């Protein structure tokens, strides 16, 4: 009897020794001390014996059972330890690895230019205003001294909408920011000193033209603002914008229906493969008396200047970019190069 029990315990030692995971632990446990386990069955054999014999054998069997339970408990805690160290080693953090790094967003070059321009003009007392991209015929053309059928309108190939304004004329995508002159000057009293940056649209597309592009309009209306002020302010603006005193600049006589006299302002590329070439960056001029009248003001008292500059063009010159279509291709290799 005692031999038998010893054998069972020895067997159990061997079996628990070979256990590798908790599933086989459960199996071995059931085999020895489960409901139908070896030891349990063994115990049942003595159910018909007298009390004294049962007590003696029961004691021995319990001792054997205790031994097996110790084996079980030891193996269980061993397996737990193994599991913990396994999971620790599989989640190891290698602190010597280089970090993944965060990629920061970047402001689009055109917006960077717009913000730079706003800052410069604010610093010399201009307000910054904003207006709609869908315009009326009056604001975009007629009020700017380009009546219907006037040949000057064909200077700007226009996108028209299938919608009419209250005069029965088709609405259009503004071809320049100049309608902001009309919007602002006819609802605000002089002195008026504003810039209006924004999107503009023309049926045009090549290395220096895009069907959607950006302009900034400048407008100063007061009692004694002349072409000399335009030249002074605009040149000063460019010096700030390009952060240099040495600008290659020319005011070339030109024509716009809404200014008289008019000029186009050209600047020379000083870097990039366009180096040495002139690029037109702005139209400008003394506001035409008819336009002052269309603002609802008396041209006998009020005068001023206006300019309209291309933000793409200014950006191209600042960074030496030769093709303006880069701005709209969203190629990060291009965009990420421009960070100041
Ligand atoms: N609106 C003109 C253009 O887009 C530029 C301009 C603005 C000219 C203001 C004169 C005065 O070409």
XYZ file of C-alpha atoms and ligand atoms in Angstrom:
352
model
C 0.000 0.000 0.000
C 2.658 2.455 1.012
C 4.715 1.309 -1.960
C 1.828 1.901 -4.236
C 1.403 5.444 -2.968
C 5.127 6.109 -3.265
C 4.991 4.935 -6.853
C 2.127 7.273 -7.586
C 4.009 10.235 -6.073
C 7.165 9.341 -7.998
C 5.186 9.059 -11.184
C 3.632 12.420 -10.464
C 7.087 13.948 -9.942
C 8.150 12.718 -13.336
C 5.010 13.868 -15.070
C 5.073 17.367 -13.516
C 8.730 17.615 -14.415
C 7.952 17.209 -18.115
C 5.104 19.753 -18.122
C 5.844 22.710 -20.462
C 2.647 24.764 -20.449
C -0.498 25.342 -18.457
C -2.630 23.046 -20.659
C -0.474 20.012 -19.938
C -0.308 21.088 -16.293
C -4.093 20.853 -16.130
C -3.998 17.442 -17.771
C -1.420 16.049 -15.305
C -3.299 17.551 -12.392
C -6.524 15.811 -13.549
C -4.682 12.555 -14.074
C -3.574 12.377 -10.421
C -5.964 14.321 -8.230
C -8.920 15.054 -10.514
C -12.373 13.541 -9.989
C -11.342 10.377 -11.795
C -7.664 10.745 -10.960
C -5.406 7.875 -9.888
C -5.323 8.955 -6.249
C -9.049 9.602 -6.042
C -9.834 6.176 -7.441
C -7.351 4.684 -5.027
C -9.119 6.328 -2.133
C -12.514 5.051 -3.271
C -11.309 1.433 -3.016
C -11.354 1.791 0.768
C -14.901 3.048 1.106
C -16.119 -0.289 2.476
C -13.376 -0.658 5.114
C -13.959 -0.027 8.779
C -13.437 3.400 10.214
C -10.089 2.753 11.856
C -8.526 1.302 8.674
C -9.983 4.112 6.613
C -8.480 6.685 8.949
C -5.024 5.096 8.689
C -5.092 4.779 4.917
C -6.791 8.105 4.552
C -3.923 9.765 6.379
C -1.376 8.161 4.040
C -3.375 9.016 0.951
C -3.736 12.614 2.122
C -0.011 12.871 2.617
C 0.514 11.640 -0.924
C -2.107 14.094 -2.176
C -0.384 16.952 -0.334
C 2.901 16.063 -1.966
C 1.267 16.084 -5.374
C -0.374 19.453 -4.629
C 3.003 20.900 -3.728
C 4.371 19.601 -7.035
C 1.439 21.230 -8.788
C 1.847 24.581 -7.015
C 5.580 24.697 -7.711
C 5.150 23.958 -11.364
C 2.364 26.537 -11.630
C 4.465 29.344 -10.215
C 7.413 28.262 -12.335
C 5.280 28.482 -15.479
C 4.020 31.926 -14.433
C 7.568 33.178 -14.004
C 8.505 31.840 -17.412
C 5.482 33.566 -18.972
C 6.311 36.907 -17.424
C 9.916 36.851 -18.541
C 8.793 35.779 -22.013
C 6.382 38.658 -22.365
C 8.950 41.099 -21.023
C 11.567 39.993 -23.498
C 9.149 40.105 -26.428
C 8.089 43.676 -25.552
C 11.607 44.853 -25.056
C 12.195 48.505 -25.920
C 15.488 49.091 -27.620
C 16.438 52.527 -26.345
C 19.354 52.693 -28.764
C 17.070 52.741 -31.845
C 16.784 56.129 -33.565
C 13.434 57.886 -32.912
C 10.692 57.844 -35.534
C 10.599 61.644 -35.600
C 7.588 63.884 -36.071
C 6.911 65.482 -39.417
C 5.728 69.042 -39.072
C 3.319 70.615 -41.523
C 4.584 73.444 -43.690
C 2.920 76.591 -44.942
C 2.434 76.625 -48.709
C 4.919 78.986 -50.431
C 2.118 81.166 -51.816
C 0.529 81.540 -48.383
C 3.947 82.293 -46.933
C 4.267 85.091 -49.489
C 0.765 86.346 -48.692
C 1.496 86.437 -44.959
C 4.797 88.197 -45.578
C 3.074 90.849 -47.720
C 0.299 91.370 -45.164
C 2.862 91.892 -42.427
C 4.820 94.457 -44.439
C 1.769 96.503 -45.455
C 0.256 96.358 -41.967
C 3.498 97.832 -40.655
C 3.009 100.896 -42.877
C -0.624 101.436 -41.937
C -2.585 99.404 -44.502
C -5.627 97.316 -43.557
C -5.991 93.813 -44.983
C -9.366 92.992 -46.529
C -10.944 89.934 -48.086
C -13.729 89.470 -50.636
C -15.615 86.975 -52.822
C -14.134 85.112 -55.769
C -17.447 85.165 -57.654
C -18.039 88.710 -58.849
C -20.480 90.858 -60.723
C -19.739 92.324 -64.112
C -19.925 95.790 -62.548
C -17.271 95.211 -59.885
C -14.889 93.261 -62.091
C -15.192 95.345 -65.283
C -17.692 98.157 -65.718
C -16.912 100.134 -62.561
C -13.236 99.763 -63.451
C -13.825 101.721 -66.646
C -14.197 98.634 -68.883
C -17.791 98.795 -70.126
C -19.437 95.877 -71.930
C -17.984 95.417 -75.427
C -14.947 97.533 -74.568
C -11.965 95.844 -76.264
C -9.892 96.173 -73.070
C -11.999 93.380 -71.575
C -10.358 90.897 -73.902
C -7.091 91.472 -71.997
C -8.552 89.045 -69.471
C -10.029 85.750 -70.695
C -12.820 85.171 -68.275
C -14.674 82.245 -66.703
C -18.399 83.075 -66.755
C -21.021 81.346 -64.635
C -24.483 80.179 -65.726
C -25.902 82.537 -63.103
C -27.013 86.131 -63.596
C -26.672 89.125 -61.308
C -29.490 91.588 -60.609
C -28.695 93.481 -63.826
C -29.200 90.294 -65.845
C -25.471 89.964 -66.520
C -23.622 86.689 -65.961
C -21.636 86.337 -62.748
C -17.971 85.508 -63.221
C -14.854 84.317 -61.432
C -12.940 87.511 -60.720
C -10.098 87.965 -63.199
C -8.134 90.171 -60.808
C -8.379 91.493 -57.250
C -9.245 94.973 -58.561
C -13.009 94.534 -57.907
C -12.016 94.802 -54.244
C -11.199 98.459 -54.976
C -14.837 99.002 -55.953
C -16.281 96.975 -53.078
C -14.217 98.716 -50.448
C -14.043 102.291 -51.743
C -17.777 102.497 -52.377
C -18.608 101.460 -48.801
C -15.830 103.185 -46.836
C -14.853 106.815 -46.489
C -11.393 108.080 -47.529
C -8.634 108.060 -46.531
C -8.597 104.458 -47.733
C -5.447 102.443 -47.342
C -5.926 98.727 -47.898
C -4.533 95.634 -49.494
C -6.746 92.738 -50.652
C -4.980 89.431 -51.284
C -6.790 86.445 -52.774
C -7.499 83.993 -55.570
C -8.151 85.113 -59.131
C -9.057 83.223 -62.324
C -8.280 83.443 -66.021
C -8.340 81.040 -68.970
C -4.572 80.889 -69.175
C -2.008 78.154 -68.563
C 1.763 77.933 -69.080
C 5.015 78.222 -67.097
C 4.133 81.718 -65.853
C 0.302 81.518 -65.963
C -2.227 79.306 -64.183
C -6.057 79.356 -64.539
C -6.203 79.986 -60.797
C -3.594 82.269 -59.321
C -3.183 84.786 -56.540
C -2.971 88.524 -56.522
C -2.745 91.210 -53.950
C -4.512 94.469 -54.662
C -3.252 97.671 -53.109
C -5.367 100.801 -52.851
C -4.649 104.170 -51.340
C -7.260 106.879 -51.854
C -6.846 110.253 -50.208
C -6.539 113.929 -51.131
C -2.923 114.058 -52.201
C -1.635 110.589 -53.016
C 0.361 110.612 -56.220
C 2.271 108.332 -58.551
C 5.427 109.336 -56.654
C 3.940 107.765 -53.505
C 3.169 104.614 -55.458
C 6.774 104.357 -56.603
C 8.135 105.047 -53.132
C 5.822 102.668 -51.286
C 6.046 99.880 -53.820
C 9.839 100.001 -53.990
C 10.036 100.008 -50.194
C 7.653 97.059 -50.059
C 9.829 95.065 -52.459
C 12.975 95.841 -50.467
C 11.282 94.422 -47.358
C 9.859 91.463 -49.237
C 13.139 90.444 -50.853
C 15.205 91.562 -47.856
C 17.663 93.477 -50.005
C 18.445 97.049 -51.004
C 19.684 95.996 -54.423
C 16.608 95.459 -56.531
C 16.579 95.327 -60.293
C 13.281 97.030 -60.902
C 11.611 98.937 -63.692
C 8.327 100.838 -64.013
C 7.362 100.300 -67.652
C 4.633 102.530 -69.157
C 1.524 100.461 -69.841
C -2.240 100.617 -70.159
C -5.076 99.649 -67.842
C -8.574 101.109 -68.285
C -8.809 101.880 -64.561
C -5.532 103.737 -64.095
C -4.010 106.762 -65.803
C -1.056 106.903 -66.065
C -0.418 103.163 -65.827
C 2.713 101.134 -65.400
C 3.793 97.569 -65.288
C 6.430 96.767 -62.716
C 9.072 94.264 -63.759
C 11.740 92.682 -61.647
C 14.838 90.783 -62.679
C 15.626 87.244 -61.502
C 18.935 87.272 -59.631
C 19.067 83.500 -59.070
C 17.931 80.254 -60.685
C 18.084 79.420 -64.372
C 16.003 82.537 -65.153
C 18.838 84.740 -63.852
C 19.028 87.957 -65.851
C 15.432 87.744 -67.177
C 12.732 90.296 -66.391
C 9.443 89.082 -64.899
C 6.344 91.245 -64.722
C 5.110 91.258 -61.144
C 2.559 93.995 -60.985
C 0.219 96.335 -62.766
C -0.167 99.736 -61.167
C -1.138 103.336 -61.704
C -2.909 106.506 -60.671
C -6.639 105.739 -60.255
C -8.657 106.936 -63.258
C -11.130 109.770 -62.416
C -14.004 107.698 -63.860
C -13.220 104.959 -61.374
C -13.104 107.447 -58.470
C -16.547 108.569 -59.650
C -17.755 104.951 -59.719
C -16.590 104.612 -56.113
C -19.158 107.366 -55.421
C -16.416 109.932 -54.766
C -15.637 113.265 -56.389
C -12.435 113.083 -58.475
C -11.979 116.852 -57.914
C -11.185 116.045 -54.277
C -9.933 112.517 -54.239
C -7.063 110.779 -55.937
C -4.885 107.800 -55.288
C -3.030 104.849 -56.627
C -3.650 101.155 -57.024
C -1.548 98.159 -57.817
C -2.221 94.478 -58.420
C 0.659 92.061 -57.950
C 0.958 88.354 -58.671
C 1.820 86.336 -55.581
C 3.111 83.402 -57.653
C 5.449 85.733 -59.533
C 6.793 87.316 -56.334
C 7.334 83.855 -54.865
C 9.135 82.675 -58.021
C 11.511 85.631 -57.828
C 12.173 85.227 -54.127
C 13.178 81.570 -54.426
C 14.417 81.444 -58.031
C 11.591 79.127 -59.205
C 11.214 78.930 -62.988
C 7.827 77.228 -63.430
C 4.781 78.351 -61.482
C 3.011 75.018 -62.000
C 5.220 73.561 -59.237
C 3.026 75.451 -56.780
C -0.016 73.341 -57.618
C 1.483 69.870 -58.026
C 1.702 69.261 -54.274
C 5.046 67.504 -54.556
C 6.468 67.500 -51.045
C 10.017 67.365 -52.380
C 9.353 70.828 -53.832
C 7.141 72.246 -51.077
C 9.438 71.209 -48.233
C 12.329 73.194 -49.650
C 10.565 76.473 -48.930
C 10.538 77.126 -45.207
C 11.205 80.825 -44.762
N -5.793 94.334 -62.167
C -4.653 94.450 -63.017
C -4.309 93.083 -63.584
O -4.721 92.098 -63.034
C -3.469 94.974 -62.281
C -3.656 96.382 -61.802
C -4.173 96.597 -60.541
C -3.298 97.452 -62.590
C -4.336 97.896 -60.081
C -3.458 98.729 -62.148
C -3.962 98.983 -60.907
O -3.607 92.962 -64.548
